[in-house]
PDB file of C-alpha atoms and ligand atoms in Angstrom:
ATOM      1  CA  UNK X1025     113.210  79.077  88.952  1.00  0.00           C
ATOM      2  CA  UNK X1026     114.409  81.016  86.018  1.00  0.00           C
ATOM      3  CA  UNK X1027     111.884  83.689  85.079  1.00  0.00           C
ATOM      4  CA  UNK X1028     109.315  83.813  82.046  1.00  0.00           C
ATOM      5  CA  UNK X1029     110.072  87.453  81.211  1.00  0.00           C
ATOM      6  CA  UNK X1030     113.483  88.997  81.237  1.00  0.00           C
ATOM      7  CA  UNK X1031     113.195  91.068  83.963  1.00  0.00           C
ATOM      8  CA  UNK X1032     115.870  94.046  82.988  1.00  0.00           C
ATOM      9  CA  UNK X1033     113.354  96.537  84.710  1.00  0.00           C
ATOM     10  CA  UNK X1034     115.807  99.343  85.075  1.00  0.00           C
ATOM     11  CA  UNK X1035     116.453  99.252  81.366  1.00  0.00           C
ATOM     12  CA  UNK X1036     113.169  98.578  80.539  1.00  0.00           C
ATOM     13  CA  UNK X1037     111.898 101.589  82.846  1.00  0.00           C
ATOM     14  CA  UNK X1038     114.642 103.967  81.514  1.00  0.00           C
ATOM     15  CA  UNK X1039     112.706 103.607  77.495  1.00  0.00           C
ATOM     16  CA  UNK X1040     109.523 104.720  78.839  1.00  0.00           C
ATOM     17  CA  UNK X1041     108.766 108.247  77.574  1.00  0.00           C
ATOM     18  CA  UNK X1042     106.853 109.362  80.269  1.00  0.00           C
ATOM     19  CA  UNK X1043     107.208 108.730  84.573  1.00  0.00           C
ATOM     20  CA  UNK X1044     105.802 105.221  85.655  1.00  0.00           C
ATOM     21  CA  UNK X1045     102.665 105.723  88.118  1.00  0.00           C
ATOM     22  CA  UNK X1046     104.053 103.661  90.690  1.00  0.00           C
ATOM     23  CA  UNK X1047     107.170 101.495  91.433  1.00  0.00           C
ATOM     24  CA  UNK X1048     107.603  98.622  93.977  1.00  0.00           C
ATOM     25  CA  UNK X1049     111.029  98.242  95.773  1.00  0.00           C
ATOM     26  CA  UNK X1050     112.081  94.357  97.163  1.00  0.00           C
ATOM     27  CA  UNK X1051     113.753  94.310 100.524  1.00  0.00           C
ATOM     28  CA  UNK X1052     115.837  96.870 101.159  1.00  0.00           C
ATOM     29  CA  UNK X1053     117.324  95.779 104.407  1.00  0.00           C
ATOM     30  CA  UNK X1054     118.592  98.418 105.303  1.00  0.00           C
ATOM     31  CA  UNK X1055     120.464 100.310 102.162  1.00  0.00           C
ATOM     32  CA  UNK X1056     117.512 102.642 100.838  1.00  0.00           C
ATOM     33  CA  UNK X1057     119.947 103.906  98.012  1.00  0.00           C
ATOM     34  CA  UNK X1058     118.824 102.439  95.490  1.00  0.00           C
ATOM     35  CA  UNK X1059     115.275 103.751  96.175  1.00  0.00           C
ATOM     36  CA  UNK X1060     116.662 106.931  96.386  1.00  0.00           C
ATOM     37  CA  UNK X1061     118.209 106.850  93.325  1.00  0.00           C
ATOM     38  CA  UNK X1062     115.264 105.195  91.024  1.00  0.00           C
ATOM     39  CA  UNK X1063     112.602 107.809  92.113  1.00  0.00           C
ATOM     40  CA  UNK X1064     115.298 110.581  91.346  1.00  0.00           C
ATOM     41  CA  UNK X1065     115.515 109.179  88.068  1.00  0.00           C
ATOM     42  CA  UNK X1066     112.255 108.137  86.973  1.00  0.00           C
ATOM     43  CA  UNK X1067     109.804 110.451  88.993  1.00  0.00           C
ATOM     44  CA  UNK X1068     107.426 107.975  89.880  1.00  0.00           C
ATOM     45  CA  UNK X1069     103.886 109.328  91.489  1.00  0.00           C
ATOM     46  CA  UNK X1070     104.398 106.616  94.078  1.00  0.00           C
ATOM     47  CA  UNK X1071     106.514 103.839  95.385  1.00  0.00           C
ATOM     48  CA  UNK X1072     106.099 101.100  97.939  1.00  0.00           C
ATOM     49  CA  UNK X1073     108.310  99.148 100.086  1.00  0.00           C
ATOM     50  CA  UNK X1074     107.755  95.590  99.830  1.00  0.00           C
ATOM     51  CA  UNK X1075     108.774  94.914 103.571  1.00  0.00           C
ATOM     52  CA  UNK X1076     112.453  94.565 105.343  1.00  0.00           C
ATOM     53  CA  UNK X1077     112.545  97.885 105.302  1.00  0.00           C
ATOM     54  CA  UNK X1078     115.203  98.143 108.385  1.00  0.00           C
ATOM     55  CA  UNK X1079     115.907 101.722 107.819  1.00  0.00           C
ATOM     56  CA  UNK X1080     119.507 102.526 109.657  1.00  0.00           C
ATOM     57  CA  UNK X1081     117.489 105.977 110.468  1.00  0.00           C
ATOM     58  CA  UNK X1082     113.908 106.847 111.105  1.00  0.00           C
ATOM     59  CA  UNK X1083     112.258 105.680 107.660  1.00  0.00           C
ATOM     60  CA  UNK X1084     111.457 109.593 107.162  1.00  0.00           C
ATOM     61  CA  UNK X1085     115.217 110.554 107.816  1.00  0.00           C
ATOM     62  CA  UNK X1086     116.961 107.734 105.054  1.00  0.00           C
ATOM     63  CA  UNK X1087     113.983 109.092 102.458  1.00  0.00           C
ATOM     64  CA  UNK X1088     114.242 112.666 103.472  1.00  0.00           C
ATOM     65  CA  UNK X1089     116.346 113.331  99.570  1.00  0.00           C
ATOM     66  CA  UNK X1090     112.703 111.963  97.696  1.00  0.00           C
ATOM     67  CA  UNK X1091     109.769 112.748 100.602  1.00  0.00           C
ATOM     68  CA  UNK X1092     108.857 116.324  97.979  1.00  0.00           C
ATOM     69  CA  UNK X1093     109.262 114.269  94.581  1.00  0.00           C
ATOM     70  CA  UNK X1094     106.947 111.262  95.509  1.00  0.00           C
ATOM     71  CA  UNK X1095     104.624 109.333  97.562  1.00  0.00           C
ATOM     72  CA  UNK X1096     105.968 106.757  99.905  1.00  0.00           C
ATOM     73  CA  UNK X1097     103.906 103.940 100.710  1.00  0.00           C
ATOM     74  CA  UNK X1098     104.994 100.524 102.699  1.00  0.00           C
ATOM     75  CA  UNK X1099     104.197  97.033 104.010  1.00  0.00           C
ATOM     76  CA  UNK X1100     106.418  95.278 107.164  1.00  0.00           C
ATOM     77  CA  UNK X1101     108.162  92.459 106.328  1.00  0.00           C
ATOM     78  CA  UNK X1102     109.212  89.593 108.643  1.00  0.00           C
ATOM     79  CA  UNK X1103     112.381  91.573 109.371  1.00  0.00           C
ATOM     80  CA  UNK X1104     111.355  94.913 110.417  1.00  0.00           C
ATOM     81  CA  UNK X1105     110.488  93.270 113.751  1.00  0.00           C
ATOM     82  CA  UNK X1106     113.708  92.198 114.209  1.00  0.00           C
ATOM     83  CA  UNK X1107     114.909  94.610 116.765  1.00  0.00           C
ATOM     84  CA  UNK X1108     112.969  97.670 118.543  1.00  0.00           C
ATOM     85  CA  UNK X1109     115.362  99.899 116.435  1.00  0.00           C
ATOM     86  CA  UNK X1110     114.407  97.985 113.334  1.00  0.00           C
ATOM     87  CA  UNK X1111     110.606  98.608 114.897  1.00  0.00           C
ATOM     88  CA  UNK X1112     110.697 101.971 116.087  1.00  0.00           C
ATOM     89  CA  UNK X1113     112.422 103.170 112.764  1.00  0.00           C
ATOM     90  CA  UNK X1114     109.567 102.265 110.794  1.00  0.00           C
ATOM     91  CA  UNK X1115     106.988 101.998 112.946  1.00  0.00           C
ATOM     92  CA  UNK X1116     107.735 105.053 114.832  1.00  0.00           C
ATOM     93  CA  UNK X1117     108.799 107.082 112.078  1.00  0.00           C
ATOM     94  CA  UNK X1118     106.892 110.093 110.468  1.00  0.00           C
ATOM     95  CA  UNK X1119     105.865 107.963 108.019  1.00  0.00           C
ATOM     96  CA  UNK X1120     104.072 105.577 110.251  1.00  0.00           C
ATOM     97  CA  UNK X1121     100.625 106.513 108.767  1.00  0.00           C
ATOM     98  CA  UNK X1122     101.349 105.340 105.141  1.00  0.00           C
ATOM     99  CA  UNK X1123     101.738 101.270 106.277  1.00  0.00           C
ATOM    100  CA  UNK X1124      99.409  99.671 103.728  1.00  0.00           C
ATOM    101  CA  UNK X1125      98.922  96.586 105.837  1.00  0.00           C
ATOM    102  CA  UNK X1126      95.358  95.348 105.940  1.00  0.00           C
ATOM    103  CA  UNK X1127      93.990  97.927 103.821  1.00  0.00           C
ATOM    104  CA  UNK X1128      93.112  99.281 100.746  1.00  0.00           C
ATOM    105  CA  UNK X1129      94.384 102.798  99.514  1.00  0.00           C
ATOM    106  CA  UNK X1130      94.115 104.690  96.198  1.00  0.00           C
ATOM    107  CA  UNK X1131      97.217 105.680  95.174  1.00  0.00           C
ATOM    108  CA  UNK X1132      98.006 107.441  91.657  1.00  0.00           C
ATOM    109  CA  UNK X1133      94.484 106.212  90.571  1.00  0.00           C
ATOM    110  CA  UNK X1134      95.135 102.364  91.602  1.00  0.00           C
ATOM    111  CA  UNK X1135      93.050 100.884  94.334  1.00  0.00           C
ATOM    112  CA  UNK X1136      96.405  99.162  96.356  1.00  0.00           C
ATOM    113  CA  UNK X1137      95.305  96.582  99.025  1.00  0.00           C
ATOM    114  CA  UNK X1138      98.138  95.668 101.580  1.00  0.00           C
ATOM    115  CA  UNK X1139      99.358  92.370 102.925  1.00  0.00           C
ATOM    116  CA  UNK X1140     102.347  92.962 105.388  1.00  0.00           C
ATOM    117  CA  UNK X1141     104.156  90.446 107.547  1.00  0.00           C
ATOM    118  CA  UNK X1142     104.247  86.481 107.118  1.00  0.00           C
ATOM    119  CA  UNK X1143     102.480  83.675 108.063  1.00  0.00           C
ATOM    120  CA  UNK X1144     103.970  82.004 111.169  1.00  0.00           C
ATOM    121  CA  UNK X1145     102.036  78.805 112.696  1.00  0.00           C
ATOM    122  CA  UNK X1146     102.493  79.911 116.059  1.00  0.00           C
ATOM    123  CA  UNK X1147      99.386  82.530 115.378  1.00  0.00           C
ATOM    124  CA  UNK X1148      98.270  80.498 111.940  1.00  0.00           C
ATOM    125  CA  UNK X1149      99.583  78.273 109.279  1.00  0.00           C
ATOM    126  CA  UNK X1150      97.891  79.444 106.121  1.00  0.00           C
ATOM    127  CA  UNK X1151      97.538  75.490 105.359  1.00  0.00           C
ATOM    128  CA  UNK X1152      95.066  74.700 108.322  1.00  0.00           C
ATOM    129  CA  UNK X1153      91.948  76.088 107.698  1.00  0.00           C
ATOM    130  CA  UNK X1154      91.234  79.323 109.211  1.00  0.00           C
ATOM    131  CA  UNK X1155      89.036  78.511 112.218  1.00  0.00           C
ATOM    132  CA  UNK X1156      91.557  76.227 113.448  1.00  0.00           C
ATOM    133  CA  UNK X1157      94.240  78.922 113.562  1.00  0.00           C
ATOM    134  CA  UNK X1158      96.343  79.103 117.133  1.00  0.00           C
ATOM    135  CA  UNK X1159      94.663  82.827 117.475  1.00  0.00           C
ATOM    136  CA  UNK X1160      92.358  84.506 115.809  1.00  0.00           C
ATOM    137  CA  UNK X1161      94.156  87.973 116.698  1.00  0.00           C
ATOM    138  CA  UNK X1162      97.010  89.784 118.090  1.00  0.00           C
ATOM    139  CA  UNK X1163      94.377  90.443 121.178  1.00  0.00           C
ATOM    140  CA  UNK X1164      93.512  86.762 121.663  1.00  0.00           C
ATOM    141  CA  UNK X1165      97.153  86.076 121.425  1.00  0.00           C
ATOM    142  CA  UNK X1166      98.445  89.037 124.181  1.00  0.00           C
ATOM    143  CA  UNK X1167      95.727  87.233 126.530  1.00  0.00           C
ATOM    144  CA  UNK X1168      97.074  83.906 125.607  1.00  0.00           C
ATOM    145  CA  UNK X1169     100.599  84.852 126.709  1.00  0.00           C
ATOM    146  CA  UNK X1170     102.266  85.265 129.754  1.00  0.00           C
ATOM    147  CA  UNK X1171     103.779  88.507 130.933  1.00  0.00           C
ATOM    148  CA  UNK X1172     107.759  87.637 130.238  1.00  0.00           C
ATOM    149  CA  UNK X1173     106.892  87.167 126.473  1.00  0.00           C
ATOM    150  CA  UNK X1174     105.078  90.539 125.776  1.00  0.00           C
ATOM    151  CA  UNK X1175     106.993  93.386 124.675  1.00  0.00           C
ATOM    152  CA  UNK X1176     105.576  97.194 125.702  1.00  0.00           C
ATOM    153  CA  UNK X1177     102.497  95.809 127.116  1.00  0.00           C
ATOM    154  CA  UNK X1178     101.536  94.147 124.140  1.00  0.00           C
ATOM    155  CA  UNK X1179     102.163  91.351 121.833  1.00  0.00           C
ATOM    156  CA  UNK X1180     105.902  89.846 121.387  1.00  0.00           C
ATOM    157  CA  UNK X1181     107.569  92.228 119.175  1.00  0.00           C
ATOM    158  CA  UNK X1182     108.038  89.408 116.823  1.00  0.00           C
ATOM    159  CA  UNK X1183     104.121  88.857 116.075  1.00  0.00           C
ATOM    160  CA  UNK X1184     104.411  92.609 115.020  1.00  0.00           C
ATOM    161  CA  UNK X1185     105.446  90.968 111.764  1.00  0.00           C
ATOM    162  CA  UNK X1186     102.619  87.864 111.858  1.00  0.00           C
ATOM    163  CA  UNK X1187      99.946  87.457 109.793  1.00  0.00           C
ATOM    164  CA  UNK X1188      97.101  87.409 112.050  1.00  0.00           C
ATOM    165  CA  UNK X1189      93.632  85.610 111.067  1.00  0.00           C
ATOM    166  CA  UNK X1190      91.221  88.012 111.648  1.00  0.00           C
ATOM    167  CA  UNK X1191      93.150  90.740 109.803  1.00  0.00           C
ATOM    168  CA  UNK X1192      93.621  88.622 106.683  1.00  0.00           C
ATOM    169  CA  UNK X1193      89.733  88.133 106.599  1.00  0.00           C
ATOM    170  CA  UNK X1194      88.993  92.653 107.236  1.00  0.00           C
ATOM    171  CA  UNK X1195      91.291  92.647 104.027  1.00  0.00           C
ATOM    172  CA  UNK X1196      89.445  89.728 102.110  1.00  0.00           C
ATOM    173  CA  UNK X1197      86.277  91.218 102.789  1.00  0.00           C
ATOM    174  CA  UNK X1198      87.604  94.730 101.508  1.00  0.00           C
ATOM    175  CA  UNK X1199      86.035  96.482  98.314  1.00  0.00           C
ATOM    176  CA  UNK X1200      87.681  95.229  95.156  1.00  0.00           C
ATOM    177  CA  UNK X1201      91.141  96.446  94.847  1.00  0.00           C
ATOM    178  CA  UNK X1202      93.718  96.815  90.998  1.00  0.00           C
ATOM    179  CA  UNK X1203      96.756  95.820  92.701  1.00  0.00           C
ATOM    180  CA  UNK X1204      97.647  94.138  95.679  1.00  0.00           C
ATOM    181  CA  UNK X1205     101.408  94.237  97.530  1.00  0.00           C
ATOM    182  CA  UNK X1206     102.023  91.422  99.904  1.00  0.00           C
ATOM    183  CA  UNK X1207     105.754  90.269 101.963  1.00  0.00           C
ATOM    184  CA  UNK X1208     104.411  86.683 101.433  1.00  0.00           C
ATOM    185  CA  UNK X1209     104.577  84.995  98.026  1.00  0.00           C
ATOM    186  CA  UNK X1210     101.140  83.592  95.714  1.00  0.00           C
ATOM    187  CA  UNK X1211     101.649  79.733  95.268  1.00  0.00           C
ATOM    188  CA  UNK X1212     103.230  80.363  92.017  1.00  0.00           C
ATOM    189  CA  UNK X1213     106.516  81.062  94.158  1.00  0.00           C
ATOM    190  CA  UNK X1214     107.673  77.788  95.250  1.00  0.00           C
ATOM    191  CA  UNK X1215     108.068  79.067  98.770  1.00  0.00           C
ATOM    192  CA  UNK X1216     104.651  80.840  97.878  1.00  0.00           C
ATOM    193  CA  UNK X1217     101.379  80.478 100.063  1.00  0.00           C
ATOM    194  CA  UNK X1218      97.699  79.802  98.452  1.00  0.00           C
ATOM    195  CA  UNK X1219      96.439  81.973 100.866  1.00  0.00           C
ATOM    196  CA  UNK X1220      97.661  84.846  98.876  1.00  0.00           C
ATOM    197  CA  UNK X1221      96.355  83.701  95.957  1.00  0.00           C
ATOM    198  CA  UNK X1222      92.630  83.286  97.524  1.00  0.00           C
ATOM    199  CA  UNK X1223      93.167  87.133  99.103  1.00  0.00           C
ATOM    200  CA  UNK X1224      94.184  88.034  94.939  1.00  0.00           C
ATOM    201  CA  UNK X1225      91.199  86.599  93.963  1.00  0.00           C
ATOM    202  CA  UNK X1226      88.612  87.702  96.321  1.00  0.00           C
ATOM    203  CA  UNK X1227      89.272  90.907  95.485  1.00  0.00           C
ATOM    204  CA  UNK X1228      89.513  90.618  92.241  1.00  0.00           C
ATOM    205  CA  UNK X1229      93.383  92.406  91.618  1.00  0.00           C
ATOM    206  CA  UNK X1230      94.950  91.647  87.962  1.00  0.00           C
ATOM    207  CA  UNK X1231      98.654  92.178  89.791  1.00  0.00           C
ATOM    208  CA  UNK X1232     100.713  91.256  93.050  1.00  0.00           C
ATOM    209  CA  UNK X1233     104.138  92.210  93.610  1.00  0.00           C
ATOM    210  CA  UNK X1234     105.607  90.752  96.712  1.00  0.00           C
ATOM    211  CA  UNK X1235     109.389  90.979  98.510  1.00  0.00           C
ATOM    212  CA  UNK X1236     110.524  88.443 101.107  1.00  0.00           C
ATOM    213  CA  UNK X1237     112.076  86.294  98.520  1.00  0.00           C
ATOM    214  CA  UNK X1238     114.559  88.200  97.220  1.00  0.00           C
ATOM    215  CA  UNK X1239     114.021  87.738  93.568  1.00  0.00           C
ATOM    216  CA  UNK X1240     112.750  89.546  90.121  1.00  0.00           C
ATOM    217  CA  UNK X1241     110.373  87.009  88.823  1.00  0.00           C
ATOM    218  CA  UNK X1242     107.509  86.601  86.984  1.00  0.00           C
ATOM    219  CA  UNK X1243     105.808  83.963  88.381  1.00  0.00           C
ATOM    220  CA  UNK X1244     106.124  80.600  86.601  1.00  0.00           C
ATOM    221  CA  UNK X1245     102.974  78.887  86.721  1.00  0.00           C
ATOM    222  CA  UNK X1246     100.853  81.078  86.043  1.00  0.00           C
ATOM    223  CA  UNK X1247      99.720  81.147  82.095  1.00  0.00           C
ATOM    224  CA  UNK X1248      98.664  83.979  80.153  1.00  0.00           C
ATOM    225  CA  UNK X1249      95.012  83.422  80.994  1.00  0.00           C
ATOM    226  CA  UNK X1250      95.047  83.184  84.936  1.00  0.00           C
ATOM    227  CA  UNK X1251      93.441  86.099  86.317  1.00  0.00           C
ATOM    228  CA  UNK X1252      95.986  88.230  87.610  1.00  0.00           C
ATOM    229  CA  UNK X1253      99.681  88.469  86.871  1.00  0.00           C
ATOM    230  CA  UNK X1254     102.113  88.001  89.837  1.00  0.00           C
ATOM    231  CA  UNK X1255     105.666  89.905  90.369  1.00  0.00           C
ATOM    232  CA  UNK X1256     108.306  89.245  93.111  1.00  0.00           C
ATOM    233  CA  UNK X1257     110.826  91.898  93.017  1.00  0.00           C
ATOM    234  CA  UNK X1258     114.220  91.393  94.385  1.00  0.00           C
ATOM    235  CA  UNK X1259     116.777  93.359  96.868  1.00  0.00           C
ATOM    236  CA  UNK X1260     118.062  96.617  95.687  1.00  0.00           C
ATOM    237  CA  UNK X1261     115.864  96.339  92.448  1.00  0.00           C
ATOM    238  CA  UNK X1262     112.451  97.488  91.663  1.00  0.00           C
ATOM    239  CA  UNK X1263     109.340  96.726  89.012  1.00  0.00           C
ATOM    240  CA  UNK X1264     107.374 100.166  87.531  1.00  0.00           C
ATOM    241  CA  UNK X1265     104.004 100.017  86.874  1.00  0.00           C
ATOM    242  CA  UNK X1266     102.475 100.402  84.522  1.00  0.00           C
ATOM    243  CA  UNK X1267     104.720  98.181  82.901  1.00  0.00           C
ATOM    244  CA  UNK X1268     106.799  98.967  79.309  1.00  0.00           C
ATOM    245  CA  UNK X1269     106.511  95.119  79.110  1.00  0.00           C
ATOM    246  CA  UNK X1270     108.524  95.147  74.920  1.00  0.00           C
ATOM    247  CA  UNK X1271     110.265  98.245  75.084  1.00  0.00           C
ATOM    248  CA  UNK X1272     109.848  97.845  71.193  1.00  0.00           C
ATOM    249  CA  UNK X1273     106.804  99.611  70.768  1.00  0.00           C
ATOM    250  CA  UNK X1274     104.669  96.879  69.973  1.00  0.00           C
ATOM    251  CA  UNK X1275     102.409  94.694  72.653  1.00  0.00           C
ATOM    252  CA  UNK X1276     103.479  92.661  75.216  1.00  0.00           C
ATOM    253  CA  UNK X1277     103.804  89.364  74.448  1.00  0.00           C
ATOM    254  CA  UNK X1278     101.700  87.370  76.919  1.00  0.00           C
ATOM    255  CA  UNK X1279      99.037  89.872  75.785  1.00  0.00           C
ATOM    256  CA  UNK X1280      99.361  88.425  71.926  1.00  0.00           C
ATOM    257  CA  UNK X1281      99.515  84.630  73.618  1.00  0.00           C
ATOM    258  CA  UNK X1282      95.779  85.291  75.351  1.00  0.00           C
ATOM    259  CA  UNK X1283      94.318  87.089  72.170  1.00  0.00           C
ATOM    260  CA  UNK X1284      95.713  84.030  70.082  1.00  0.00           C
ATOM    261  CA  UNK X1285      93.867  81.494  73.108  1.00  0.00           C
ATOM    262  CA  UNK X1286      90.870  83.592  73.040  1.00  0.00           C
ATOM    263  CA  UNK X1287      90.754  84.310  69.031  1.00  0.00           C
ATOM    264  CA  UNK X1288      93.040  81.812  67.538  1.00  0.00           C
ATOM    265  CA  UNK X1289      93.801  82.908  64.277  1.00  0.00           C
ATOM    266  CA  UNK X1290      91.702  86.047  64.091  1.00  0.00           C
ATOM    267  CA  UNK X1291      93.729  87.274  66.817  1.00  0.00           C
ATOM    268  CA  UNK X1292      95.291  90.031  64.801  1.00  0.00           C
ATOM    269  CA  UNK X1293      92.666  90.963  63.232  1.00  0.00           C
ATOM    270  CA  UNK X1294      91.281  91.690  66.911  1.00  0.00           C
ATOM    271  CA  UNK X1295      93.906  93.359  68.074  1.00  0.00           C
ATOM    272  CA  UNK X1296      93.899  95.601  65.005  1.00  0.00           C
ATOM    273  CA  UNK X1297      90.850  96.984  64.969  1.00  0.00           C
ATOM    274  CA  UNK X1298      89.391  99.957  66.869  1.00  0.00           C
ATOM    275  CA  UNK X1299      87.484  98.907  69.951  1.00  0.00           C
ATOM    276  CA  UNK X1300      84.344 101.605  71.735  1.00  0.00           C
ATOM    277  CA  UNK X1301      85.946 100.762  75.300  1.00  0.00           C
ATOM    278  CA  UNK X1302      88.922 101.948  74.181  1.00  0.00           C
ATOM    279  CA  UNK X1303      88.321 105.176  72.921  1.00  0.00           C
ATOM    280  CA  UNK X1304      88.418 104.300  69.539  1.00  0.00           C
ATOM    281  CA  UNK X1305      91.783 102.608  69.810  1.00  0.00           C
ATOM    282  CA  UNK X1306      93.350  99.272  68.653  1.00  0.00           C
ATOM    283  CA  UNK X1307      93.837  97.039  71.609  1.00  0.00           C
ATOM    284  CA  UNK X1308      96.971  96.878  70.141  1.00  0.00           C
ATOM    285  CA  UNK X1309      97.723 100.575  70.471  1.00  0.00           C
ATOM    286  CA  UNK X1310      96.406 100.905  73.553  1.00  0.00           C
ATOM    287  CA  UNK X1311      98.431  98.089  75.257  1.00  0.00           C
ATOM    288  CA  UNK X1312     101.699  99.394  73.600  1.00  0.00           C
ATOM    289  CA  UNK X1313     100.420 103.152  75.030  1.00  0.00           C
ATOM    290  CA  UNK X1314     100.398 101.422  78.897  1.00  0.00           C
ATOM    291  CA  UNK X1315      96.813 100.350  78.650  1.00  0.00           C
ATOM    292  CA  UNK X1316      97.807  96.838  78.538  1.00  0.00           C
ATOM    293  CA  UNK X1317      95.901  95.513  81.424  1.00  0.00           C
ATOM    294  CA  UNK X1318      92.539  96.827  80.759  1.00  0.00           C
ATOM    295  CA  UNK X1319      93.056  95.237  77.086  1.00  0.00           C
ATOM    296  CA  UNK X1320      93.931  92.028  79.519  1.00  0.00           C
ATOM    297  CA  UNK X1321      91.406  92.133  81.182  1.00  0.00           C
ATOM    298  CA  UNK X1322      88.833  92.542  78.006  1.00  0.00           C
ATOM    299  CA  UNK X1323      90.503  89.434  77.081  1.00  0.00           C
ATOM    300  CA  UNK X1324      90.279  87.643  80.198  1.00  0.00           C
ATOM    301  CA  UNK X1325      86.144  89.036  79.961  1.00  0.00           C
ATOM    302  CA  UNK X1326      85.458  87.548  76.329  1.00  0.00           C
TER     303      UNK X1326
HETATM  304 FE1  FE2 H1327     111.213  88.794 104.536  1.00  0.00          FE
END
């Protein structure tokens, strides 16, 4: 699928005046230098790892170079369960504590909610409904298995990595979150999961950035209007946020498409003129100043 928006993200990153909030990082399996490198160039607040981490050192030995310029935050993917060195280098690394899986954090003023992992039928197939999962948790699954397949005294190492039921609905009953990062795709992706989309929903985030897929793209299905925006980010490459979405100083375009749904031809005119929620500012100048998504979600409101 090719993408809606160009995604030239380092580009578009390097034109912003000031240091994004947060940046996301796809898959690095393994080769954390290009994570190094972005946050020592753009001094984000924050970044989070998207999953596959598979750090070739404890996670808090490859990061050591940016641990005093920014916060790390992460989700497992699928992979980091691949080996107990792939395990115990994240898992049992110093930065253990900052996994954002099945929970919501506030990070550089952004409410982040967590989805690690994927969705593997042997625990639950995101299809099936819920109650009719295989287990409804990692402890109903350790009793359902038999000695030779657990790993440490607990679950198979594997389902370290597997979505389970009951931890999908602590997160959907969560307090509203801004942003959610998840391994899994929405069902925009075509390898993409509805599941995802009903978590988005439910708690009422205007933006998901997933790995696992290994590509920058802005998910193609999903029109200007739908109620949150969806980001997969790709290997060795990386989306900041809040995003310079033009780099020309001017809106972003998807944002002129909804005022011209919701206003037609007064759109402009909209747009133009100085709004009381925004401090006195155009939604126009506000978007172009990074306040895009609250003018989006205005929008999305009227
Ligand atoms: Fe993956």
């Amino acid at each position: 699928m090719n993408p809606l928006i160009p995604l030239d993200l380092h580009a578009r990153s390097a034109l912003r005046q000031s240091a994004p909030k947060l940046m996301f990082f796809g898959d690095p399996h393994g080769d954390l230098k290009p994570v190094i490198a972005a946050v020592e160039r753009f001094r984000p607040e924050a970044i989070v790892l998207l999953g596959d981490i598979q750090a070739r050192q404890p996670l808090h030995v490859e990061l050591s170079p940016i641990l005093d310029l920014t916060e790390v935050r992460w989700i497992p993917g699928n992979h980091d369960t691949d080996s107990d060195g792939d395990f115990d280098r994240l898992f049992g690394s110093e930065l253990a504590d900052r996994n954002l899986h099945g929970r919501v954090v506030e990070i550089s003023g952004y409410k982040v909610a967590g989805l690690g992992g994927i969705f593997r039928s042997k625990i639950w197939d995101p299809r099936q409904p819920i109650k009719e999962a295989a287990s409804a948790s990692a402890d109903a699954l350790h009793r359902s298995m038999r000695r030779e397949e657990r790993w440490r005294d607990g679950i198979a190492r594997r389902h370290r990595s597997t979505i389970c039921p009951d931890e999908y609905q602590q997160l959907l009953r969560s307090p509203p979150a801004d942003i959610l990062v998840t391994h899994e795709a929405p069902a925009a992706h075509p390898h993409g999961c509805q599941a995802i989309d009903e978590l988005t929903e439910a708690l009422g985030v205007q933006l998901v950035v997933h790995g696992h897929h290994h590509q920058n793209i802005a998910e193609g299905t999903l029109t200007a209007a739908a109620p949150f925006r969806a980001f997969g980010v790709d290997m060795g490459s990386h989306l900041a946020w809040p995003r310079d979405e033009t780099g020309l100083g001017g809106p972003p375009q998807d944002l002129l498409d909804l005022a011209a749904q919701v206003f037609g031809a007064e759109a402009r005119v909209w747009l133009d003129k100085p709004h009381e929620w925004l401090d006195g500012q155009t939604p126009a100048a506000f978007a172009t100043g990074g306040g895009s998504e609250k003018v989006r979600s205005m929008l999305n409101a009227i």
